[in-house]
Amino acid sequence: MINFARNYRWRPRGRLFLPIKMRTILWDYDKHEVQMIDQRRLPARLEIVAFRSHQDIAAAIQNMIVRGAPAIGAAAAFGLALAARESKASDAAALLSDLETAAQTLRASRPTAVNLAWAVGRILRIAYSVTGSIEDVRRAILIEAQRLADDDVEVNKRMAEHGVSLIADGDTVIHHCNTGSLATVDYGTALGVIRMAHEQGKRVHVLVDETRPRLQGARLTAWELEQYGIPYEIISDNMAGHFLRRGQAQKVFFGADCIAANGDVANKIGTYMLALAAHDNSVPTYAVAPTSTIDLSLAHGGLIPIEERDPGEVLDIEFQGERVTPQGARARNPAFDVTPNRLITAIVTENGIVRPPFDKNLRTLFTG
Ligand code: MRU
């Protein structure tokens, strides 16, 4: 992995700087490497890191240099393009075997986001379909990975076009985790909907859940909202119920890492409690996700694998310069929870807004 600072063009906006053209993840065609924004460093530093091996991509997904379901799907797709270049195979069968091994490493890097396995499957299918030389396979994989990344941006914009009708002028929206450009190749899922509402001139205010333990809301969503000029306030996760009960939030929006066939939604830990509080106060709750996040092979959310991460993410925090937890303290750290379908008003996809009954209506997204 190579660290380097890129010469992006900057446009000053207040105290912050907006990169004019930049994706969360891209393939550099001159250097034959994958470049990503290092999301662990934001908002303090906007740093681009480069990768030349699929193992480094898998590590970047695991340690959350890149995160967010669609973004890690694109990362894995480019990871397979790297694996194809790395392979010393002298025939197609050997190359496919190397790709299968790389696919396993990439799939294992984070287990909950279905987009990861989906992207790996899409690239492998292309690799198997090529009948030409090894170079032809390598070329076809890179073309498909690039197409997958480009599709992601287009799909996000289509989701936003559907979802924007759900936001009224003057709404205050509670948003969980980070679902913006950083969680995707560009534009975002739930945050993309909010962004489009703002771009259309609707006055929208965002209450940003800080999203313990990794603070994707306070660090990343707040940073993005600064770039877009969308008004927001950060709240700690345990404040959401208070604002919902007081009628100070009209909608709840979040993304998804996996949606089961019955509409149960796995998303960042804390989503379930937020949806419960919204439901108790009759506040509409929307999940925004591409169809690549839906896994019809899982009948219900109880079957979704939930990633358990290092307890250090919970324990190693400081308050006013002092460590918060006692030495020797233990912690639990499930990265996602499952929100049952009964708490979800609608699921926004690139093919339209899906309402209950989800078990029937999600299926029609795929069957037409
Ligand atoms: O652990 P993370 O930061 O990868 O979790 C991200 C989320 O939970 C997002 O809400 C989800 O990926 C969907 S948004 C594109």
Short mmCIF file of C-alpha atoms and ligand atoms in Angstrom, two decimals:
data_model
loop_
_atom_site.label_atom_id
_atom_site.label_comp_id
_atom_site.label_asym_id
_atom_site.label_seq_id
_atom_site.Cartn_x
_atom_site.Cartn_y
_atom_site.Cartn_z
CA MET A 1 0.00 0.00 0.00
CA ILE A 2 1.38 3.40 -0.98
CA ASN A 3 0.42 6.63 0.75
CA PHE A 4 0.53 9.80 -1.26
CA ALA A 5 -1.10 13.20 -1.45
CA ARG A 6 -2.93 13.95 -4.69
CA ASN A 7 -3.08 17.25 -6.49
CA TYR A 8 -6.81 17.68 -6.59
CA ARG A 9 -8.21 21.05 -7.53
CA TRP A 10 -9.80 22.68 -4.53
CA ARG A 11 -12.56 25.20 -4.16
CA PRO A 12 -12.63 26.92 -0.78
CA ARG A 13 -15.98 26.84 1.01
CA GLY A 14 -15.86 28.43 4.40
CA ARG A 15 -13.07 26.78 6.36
CA LEU A 16 -13.39 23.58 4.38
CA PHE A 17 -12.31 22.63 0.91
CA LEU A 18 -14.41 20.88 -1.65
CA PRO A 19 -12.66 18.52 -4.07
CA ILE A 20 -14.29 19.37 -7.39
CA LYS A 21 -14.10 15.94 -8.99
CA MET A 22 -13.42 12.93 -6.88
CA ARG A 23 -14.77 9.46 -6.30
CA THR A 24 -14.47 7.44 -3.11
CA ILE A 25 -12.73 4.73 -5.11
CA LEU A 26 -11.25 4.64 -8.59
CA TRP A 27 -8.90 2.73 -10.86
CA ASP A 28 -5.85 4.67 -12.05
CA TYR A 29 -5.32 3.57 -15.67
CA ASP A 30 -1.77 4.96 -15.83
CA LYS A 31 -0.50 3.39 -12.63
CA HIS A 32 -2.68 0.24 -12.72
CA GLU A 33 -3.67 0.72 -9.10
CA VAL A 34 -6.79 1.31 -7.04
CA GLN A 35 -7.06 4.63 -5.24
CA MET A 36 -9.38 5.35 -2.37
CA ILE A 37 -10.12 8.07 0.13
CA ASP A 38 -8.83 6.88 3.51
CA GLN A 39 -12.06 7.19 5.50
CA ARG A 40 -10.31 6.60 8.82
CA ARG A 41 -8.60 9.98 8.51
CA LEU A 42 -11.64 12.17 7.79
CA PRO A 43 -12.57 14.82 8.73
CA ALA A 44 -9.08 15.74 9.94
CA ARG A 45 -7.33 14.87 6.68
CA LEU A 46 -8.41 14.07 3.14
CA GLU A 47 -5.84 11.47 2.22
CA ILE A 48 -5.78 9.22 -0.84
CA VAL A 49 -4.22 5.77 -0.55
CA ALA A 50 -3.25 3.48 -3.41
CA PHE A 51 -3.37 -0.33 -3.61
CA ARG A 52 -1.68 -2.80 -5.91
CA SER A 53 -2.76 -6.16 -4.49
CA HIS A 54 -6.10 -7.77 -3.74
CA GLN A 55 -4.87 -8.71 -0.26
CA ASP A 56 -4.32 -5.02 0.52
CA ILE A 57 -7.82 -4.26 -0.79
CA ALA A 58 -9.27 -6.96 1.50
CA ALA A 59 -7.36 -5.45 4.43
CA ALA A 60 -8.62 -1.96 3.50
CA ILE A 61 -12.19 -3.25 3.57
CA GLN A 62 -11.63 -5.04 6.88
CA ASN A 63 -10.03 -2.06 8.62
CA MET A 64 -12.52 0.36 7.07
CA ILE A 65 -10.27 2.54 4.95
CA VAL A 66 -13.22 1.98 2.63
CA ARG A 67 -16.65 1.28 4.11
CA GLY A 68 -20.32 1.42 3.22
CA ALA A 69 -21.92 -1.50 1.38
CA PRO A 70 -21.78 -0.23 -2.25
CA ALA A 71 -18.26 1.19 -1.83
CA ILE A 72 -16.86 -2.09 -0.56
CA GLY A 73 -18.58 -3.88 -3.44
CA ALA A 74 -16.74 -1.62 -5.92
CA ALA A 75 -13.50 -2.06 -3.96
CA ALA A 76 -13.81 -5.84 -4.21
CA ALA A 77 -14.53 -5.63 -7.95
CA PHE A 78 -11.34 -3.62 -8.53
CA GLY A 79 -9.60 -6.00 -6.10
CA LEU A 80 -10.31 -8.84 -8.53
CA ALA A 81 -8.92 -6.74 -11.38
CA LEU A 82 -5.72 -6.47 -9.33
CA ALA A 83 -5.80 -10.22 -8.59
CA ALA A 84 -6.00 -10.90 -12.34
CA ARG A 85 -2.91 -8.73 -12.91
CA GLU A 86 -1.06 -10.32 -9.98
CA SER A 87 -1.70 -13.87 -11.18
CA LYS A 88 1.27 -15.68 -12.74
CA ALA A 89 -1.07 -18.20 -14.40
CA SER A 90 -0.15 -19.35 -17.88
CA ASP A 91 -3.61 -20.59 -18.89
CA ALA A 92 -7.18 -19.50 -18.30
CA ALA A 93 -8.00 -22.38 -15.93
CA ALA A 94 -5.11 -21.44 -13.63
CA LEU A 95 -6.13 -17.78 -13.75
CA LEU A 96 -9.71 -18.66 -12.79
CA SER A 97 -8.41 -20.71 -9.89
CA ASP A 98 -6.31 -17.74 -8.66
CA LEU A 99 -9.38 -15.51 -9.02
CA GLU A 100 -11.48 -17.92 -6.93
CA THR A 101 -8.87 -17.76 -4.16
CA ALA A 102 -8.81 -13.96 -4.31
CA ALA A 103 -12.62 -13.89 -4.32
CA GLN A 104 -12.66 -15.91 -1.10
CA THR A 105 -10.24 -13.50 0.59
CA LEU A 106 -12.29 -10.49 -0.51
CA ARG A 107 -15.65 -12.00 0.45
CA ALA A 108 -14.38 -12.84 3.94
CA SER A 109 -13.23 -9.27 4.62
CA ARG A 110 -16.69 -8.16 5.83
CA PRO A 111 -19.54 -10.62 6.09
CA THR A 112 -22.75 -8.54 6.38
CA ALA A 113 -22.76 -6.29 3.30
CA VAL A 114 -24.35 -8.38 0.57
CA ASN A 115 -23.00 -5.96 -2.08
CA LEU A 116 -19.55 -7.41 -1.48
CA ALA A 117 -20.51 -10.98 -2.43
CA TRP A 118 -22.75 -9.61 -5.19
CA ALA A 119 -19.89 -7.63 -6.77
CA VAL A 120 -17.46 -10.54 -6.51
CA GLY A 121 -20.05 -12.82 -8.15
CA ARG A 122 -20.62 -10.33 -10.98
CA ILE A 123 -16.90 -10.12 -11.78
CA LEU A 124 -16.35 -13.89 -11.55
CA ARG A 125 -19.24 -14.50 -13.96
CA ILE A 126 -17.55 -12.25 -16.52
CA ALA A 127 -14.20 -13.98 -15.99
CA TYR A 128 -15.78 -17.39 -16.62
CA SER A 129 -17.61 -16.13 -19.72
CA VAL A 130 -14.47 -14.98 -21.61
CA THR A 131 -13.24 -17.50 -24.15
CA GLY A 132 -10.07 -15.67 -25.29
CA SER A 133 -6.56 -15.34 -23.88
CA ILE A 134 -5.51 -14.56 -20.30
CA GLU A 135 -5.05 -10.94 -21.37
CA ASP A 136 -8.65 -10.95 -22.66
CA VAL A 137 -9.85 -12.17 -19.24
CA ARG A 138 -7.84 -9.48 -17.44
CA ARG A 139 -9.22 -6.80 -19.75
CA ALA A 140 -12.82 -8.02 -19.41
CA ILE A 141 -12.57 -8.02 -15.60
CA LEU A 142 -11.31 -4.44 -15.49
CA ILE A 143 -14.01 -3.29 -17.92
CA GLU A 144 -16.68 -4.94 -15.77
CA ALA A 145 -15.28 -3.53 -12.52
CA GLN A 146 -15.31 -0.05 -14.05
CA ARG A 147 -18.86 -0.60 -15.29
CA LEU A 148 -19.93 -1.73 -11.81
CA ALA A 149 -18.45 1.45 -10.30
CA ASP A 150 -20.09 3.67 -12.93
CA ASP A 151 -23.41 1.85 -12.50
CA ASP A 152 -23.28 2.53 -8.77
CA VAL A 153 -23.26 6.29 -9.33
CA GLU A 154 -26.12 6.09 -11.81
CA VAL A 155 -28.15 3.77 -9.57
CA ASN A 156 -27.68 6.13 -6.61
CA LYS A 157 -29.01 9.04 -8.64
CA ARG A 158 -32.03 7.00 -9.70
CA MET A 159 -32.72 6.09 -6.08
CA ALA A 160 -32.50 9.76 -5.15
CA GLU A 161 -34.94 10.68 -7.93
CA HIS A 162 -37.47 8.21 -6.50
CA GLY A 163 -36.80 8.98 -2.85
CA VAL A 164 -36.83 12.75 -3.11
CA SER A 165 -40.65 12.72 -3.27
CA LEU A 166 -40.63 11.47 0.35
CA ILE A 167 -39.01 14.66 1.66
CA ALA A 168 -41.19 17.74 2.08
CA ASP A 169 -39.99 21.32 2.12
CA GLY A 170 -39.08 22.18 5.72
CA ASP A 171 -38.53 18.58 6.92
CA THR A 172 -36.09 17.69 9.65
CA VAL A 173 -34.68 14.24 8.95
CA ILE A 174 -32.82 11.93 11.32
CA HIS A 175 -30.05 10.08 9.48
CA HIS A 176 -27.99 7.15 10.79
CA CYS A 177 -24.38 6.24 9.97
CA ASN A 178 -22.88 7.48 6.69
CA THR A 179 -24.72 6.71 3.49
CA GLY A 180 -23.32 9.47 1.31
CA SER A 181 -20.72 9.65 -1.45
CA LEU A 182 -18.21 8.08 0.91
CA ALA A 183 -20.33 4.95 1.43
CA THR A 184 -20.71 4.49 -2.32
CA VAL A 185 -18.65 5.25 -5.41
CA ASP A 186 -20.37 8.63 -5.50
CA TYR A 187 -23.60 10.44 -4.54
CA GLY A 188 -24.88 8.05 -1.86
CA THR A 189 -28.02 6.17 -0.91
CA ALA A 190 -30.08 7.72 1.92
CA LEU A 191 -27.87 10.79 2.02
CA GLY A 192 -28.20 10.99 -1.77
CA VAL A 193 -31.97 11.40 -1.32
CA ILE A 194 -31.41 14.19 1.20
CA ARG A 195 -28.84 15.78 -1.10
CA MET A 196 -31.21 15.77 -4.05
CA ALA A 197 -33.97 17.35 -1.95
CA HIS A 198 -31.51 20.12 -1.07
CA GLU A 199 -30.41 20.48 -4.71
CA GLN A 200 -34.07 20.86 -5.71
CA GLY A 201 -34.38 23.79 -3.31
CA LYS A 202 -36.28 22.03 -0.53
CA ARG A 203 -35.31 23.26 2.90
CA VAL A 204 -34.12 20.17 4.71
CA HIS A 205 -32.42 19.98 8.09
CA VAL A 206 -30.53 16.86 9.15
CA LEU A 207 -30.12 15.52 12.67
CA VAL A 208 -26.98 13.43 12.27
CA ASP A 209 -26.73 10.40 14.57
CA GLU A 210 -23.08 10.33 15.64
CA THR A 211 -23.20 6.52 15.21
CA ARG A 212 -21.11 4.89 17.89
CA PRO A 213 -18.70 3.20 18.01
CA ARG A 214 -16.94 4.25 14.76
CA LEU A 215 -18.71 7.62 14.55
CA GLN A 216 -19.44 7.50 10.83
CA GLY A 217 -22.20 10.09 11.37
CA ALA A 218 -20.19 12.63 13.36
CA ARG A 219 -17.06 12.23 11.23
CA LEU A 220 -18.21 11.42 7.69
CA THR A 221 -21.85 12.45 7.28
CA ALA A 222 -21.21 15.79 8.97
CA TRP A 223 -18.16 16.31 6.72
CA GLU A 224 -20.20 15.59 3.61
CA LEU A 225 -23.06 17.86 4.70
CA GLU A 226 -20.51 20.66 5.17
CA GLN A 227 -19.41 20.14 1.55
CA TYR A 228 -22.99 20.25 0.24
CA GLY A 229 -24.05 23.21 2.39
CA ILE A 230 -26.93 21.26 3.94
CA PRO A 231 -27.86 22.46 7.44
CA TYR A 232 -27.34 19.83 10.14
CA GLU A 233 -26.76 19.20 13.82
CA ILE A 234 -24.99 16.20 15.29
CA ILE A 235 -26.84 14.32 18.00
CA SER A 236 -25.59 11.41 20.08
CA ASP A 237 -27.45 8.23 19.17
CA ASN A 238 -29.42 8.18 22.42
CA MET A 239 -31.00 11.58 21.67
CA ALA A 240 -33.03 10.46 18.65
CA GLY A 241 -36.00 9.23 20.71
CA HIS A 242 -36.23 12.61 22.43
CA PHE A 243 -36.50 14.55 19.17
CA LEU A 244 -38.94 12.05 17.66
CA ARG A 245 -41.21 12.21 20.71
CA ARG A 246 -41.18 16.00 20.66
CA GLY A 247 -42.25 16.08 17.02
CA GLN A 248 -38.96 17.69 16.02
CA ALA A 249 -38.15 15.19 13.27
CA GLN A 250 -40.56 14.37 10.43
CA LYS A 251 -38.67 11.50 8.73
CA VAL A 252 -36.01 8.90 9.46
CA PHE A 253 -33.62 7.81 6.68
CA PHE A 254 -30.90 5.18 6.64
CA GLY A 255 -29.18 2.79 4.23
CA ALA A 256 -28.86 -0.99 4.35
CA ASP A 257 -26.14 -3.61 4.21
CA CYS A 258 -28.50 -6.49 3.56
CA ILE A 259 -32.25 -6.70 3.00
CA ALA A 260 -33.89 -10.10 3.41
CA ALA A 261 -36.74 -11.33 1.21
CA ASN A 262 -39.34 -10.28 3.80
CA GLY A 263 -37.99 -6.69 4.02
CA ASP A 264 -36.05 -7.06 7.28
CA VAL A 265 -33.12 -4.64 7.03
CA ALA A 266 -29.60 -5.15 8.40
CA ASN A 267 -27.90 -1.81 8.84
CA LYS A 268 -25.41 -0.07 11.11
CA ILE A 269 -25.83 -0.91 14.78
CA GLY A 270 -28.38 1.44 16.36
CA THR A 271 -30.73 1.47 13.38
CA TYR A 272 -33.17 -0.87 15.15
CA MET A 273 -33.51 1.37 18.22
CA LEU A 274 -33.96 4.40 15.97
CA ALA A 275 -36.67 2.65 13.94
CA LEU A 276 -38.45 1.55 17.14
CA ALA A 277 -38.52 5.11 18.45
CA ALA A 278 -39.74 6.40 15.07
CA HIS A 279 -42.48 3.78 14.90
CA ASP A 280 -43.65 4.57 18.45
CA ASN A 281 -44.06 8.18 17.36
CA SER A 282 -45.59 7.45 13.93
CA VAL A 283 -42.62 8.99 12.11
CA PRO A 284 -42.12 7.47 8.63
CA THR A 285 -38.93 5.44 8.36
CA TYR A 286 -37.19 4.78 5.04
CA ALA A 287 -34.36 2.45 4.06
CA VAL A 288 -32.61 3.44 0.84
CA ALA A 289 -30.60 0.74 -0.93
CA PRO A 290 -29.88 -0.55 -4.42
CA THR A 291 -31.36 -3.88 -5.49
CA SER A 292 -27.83 -5.32 -5.14
CA THR A 293 -28.35 -5.04 -1.37
CA ILE A 294 -31.42 -7.31 -1.47
CA ASP A 295 -30.78 -11.00 -0.88
CA LEU A 296 -33.92 -12.97 -1.75
CA SER A 297 -32.21 -16.20 -0.70
CA LEU A 298 -32.52 -15.06 2.93
CA ALA A 299 -36.15 -15.52 4.01
CA HIS A 300 -35.84 -13.19 7.02
CA GLY A 301 -33.36 -10.98 8.85
CA GLY A 302 -32.50 -13.62 11.43
CA LEU A 303 -30.49 -15.36 8.70
CA ILE A 304 -28.26 -12.35 7.94
CA PRO A 305 -24.69 -12.85 9.23
CA ILE A 306 -23.83 -10.08 11.67
CA GLU A 307 -20.20 -8.98 11.79
CA GLU A 308 -18.63 -8.78 15.26
CA ARG A 309 -15.73 -6.34 15.34
CA ASP A 310 -12.84 -5.71 17.69
CA PRO A 311 -14.11 -4.63 21.16
CA GLY A 312 -11.33 -2.02 21.09
CA GLU A 313 -13.59 0.07 18.83
CA VAL A 314 -15.97 0.42 21.79
CA LEU A 315 -13.40 0.58 24.58
CA ASP A 316 -10.62 2.77 23.24
CA ILE A 317 -12.28 6.15 23.52
CA GLU A 318 -11.20 9.24 25.36
CA PHE A 319 -13.20 12.02 27.00
CA GLN A 320 -11.43 15.30 27.73
CA GLY A 321 -8.10 13.66 27.13
CA GLU A 322 -8.68 10.71 29.49
CA ARG A 323 -9.47 7.12 28.66
CA VAL A 324 -13.16 6.51 29.39
CA THR A 325 -13.20 2.82 30.29
CA PRO A 326 -11.27 1.10 33.06
CA GLN A 327 -8.22 -0.95 32.08
CA GLY A 328 -9.37 -4.55 31.69
CA ALA A 329 -12.95 -3.61 30.74
CA ARG A 330 -14.60 -5.90 28.20
CA ALA A 331 -17.10 -4.98 25.50
CA ARG A 332 -19.36 -6.36 22.79
CA ASN A 333 -19.23 -4.95 19.29
CA PRO A 334 -21.80 -6.20 16.76
CA ALA A 335 -21.39 -3.88 13.76
CA PHE A 336 -24.99 -4.20 12.50
CA ASP A 337 -28.48 -4.92 13.75
CA VAL A 338 -31.65 -6.06 12.03
CA THR A 339 -34.72 -3.84 11.86
CA PRO A 340 -37.86 -5.92 11.37
CA ASN A 341 -39.95 -5.04 8.33
CA ARG A 342 -42.93 -3.91 10.43
CA LEU A 343 -40.92 -0.84 11.50
CA ILE A 344 -40.12 0.23 7.95
CA THR A 345 -42.50 2.46 6.00
CA ALA A 346 -40.86 1.90 2.60
CA ILE A 347 -37.66 0.78 0.93
CA VAL A 348 -36.32 3.07 -1.80
CA THR A 349 -34.49 1.32 -4.65
CA GLU A 350 -33.32 2.41 -8.10
CA ASN A 351 -36.38 0.67 -9.53
CA GLY A 352 -38.87 2.52 -7.37
CA ILE A 353 -40.27 2.84 -3.85
CA VAL A 354 -41.34 -0.48 -2.36
CA ARG A 355 -44.04 -0.56 0.31
CA PRO A 356 -45.44 -3.44 2.37
CA PRO A 357 -46.13 -6.27 1.95
CA PHE A 358 -42.38 -6.46 1.33
CA ASP A 359 -42.24 -10.25 0.87
CA LYS A 360 -44.42 -9.85 -2.24
CA ASN A 361 -43.33 -6.42 -3.47
CA LEU A 362 -39.54 -6.91 -3.20
CA ARG A 363 -39.80 -9.97 -5.39
CA THR A 364 -41.54 -8.03 -8.16
CA LEU A 365 -38.48 -5.75 -8.38
CA PHE A 366 -36.63 -8.70 -9.83
CA THR A 367 -39.41 -10.36 -11.80
CA GLY A 368 -40.84 -7.14 -13.29
O1 MRU B 1 -19.66 -0.33 8.99
P1 MRU B 1 -19.97 0.57 7.83
O2 MRU B 1 -19.52 1.97 8.03
O3 MRU B 1 -19.48 -0.03 6.53
O4 MRU B 1 -21.53 0.58 7.76
C1 MRU B 1 -22.18 1.30 6.76
C2 MRU B 1 -23.63 1.30 6.91
O5 MRU B 1 -24.19 0.71 7.80
C3 MRU B 1 -24.40 2.00 5.85
O6 MRU B 1 -25.57 2.49 6.40
C4 MRU B 1 -24.71 0.97 4.77
O7 MRU B 1 -23.53 0.44 4.23
C5 MRU B 1 -25.56 1.43 3.69
S1 MRU B 1 -25.20 3.02 3.02
C6 MRU B 1 -24.49 2.94 1.58
#
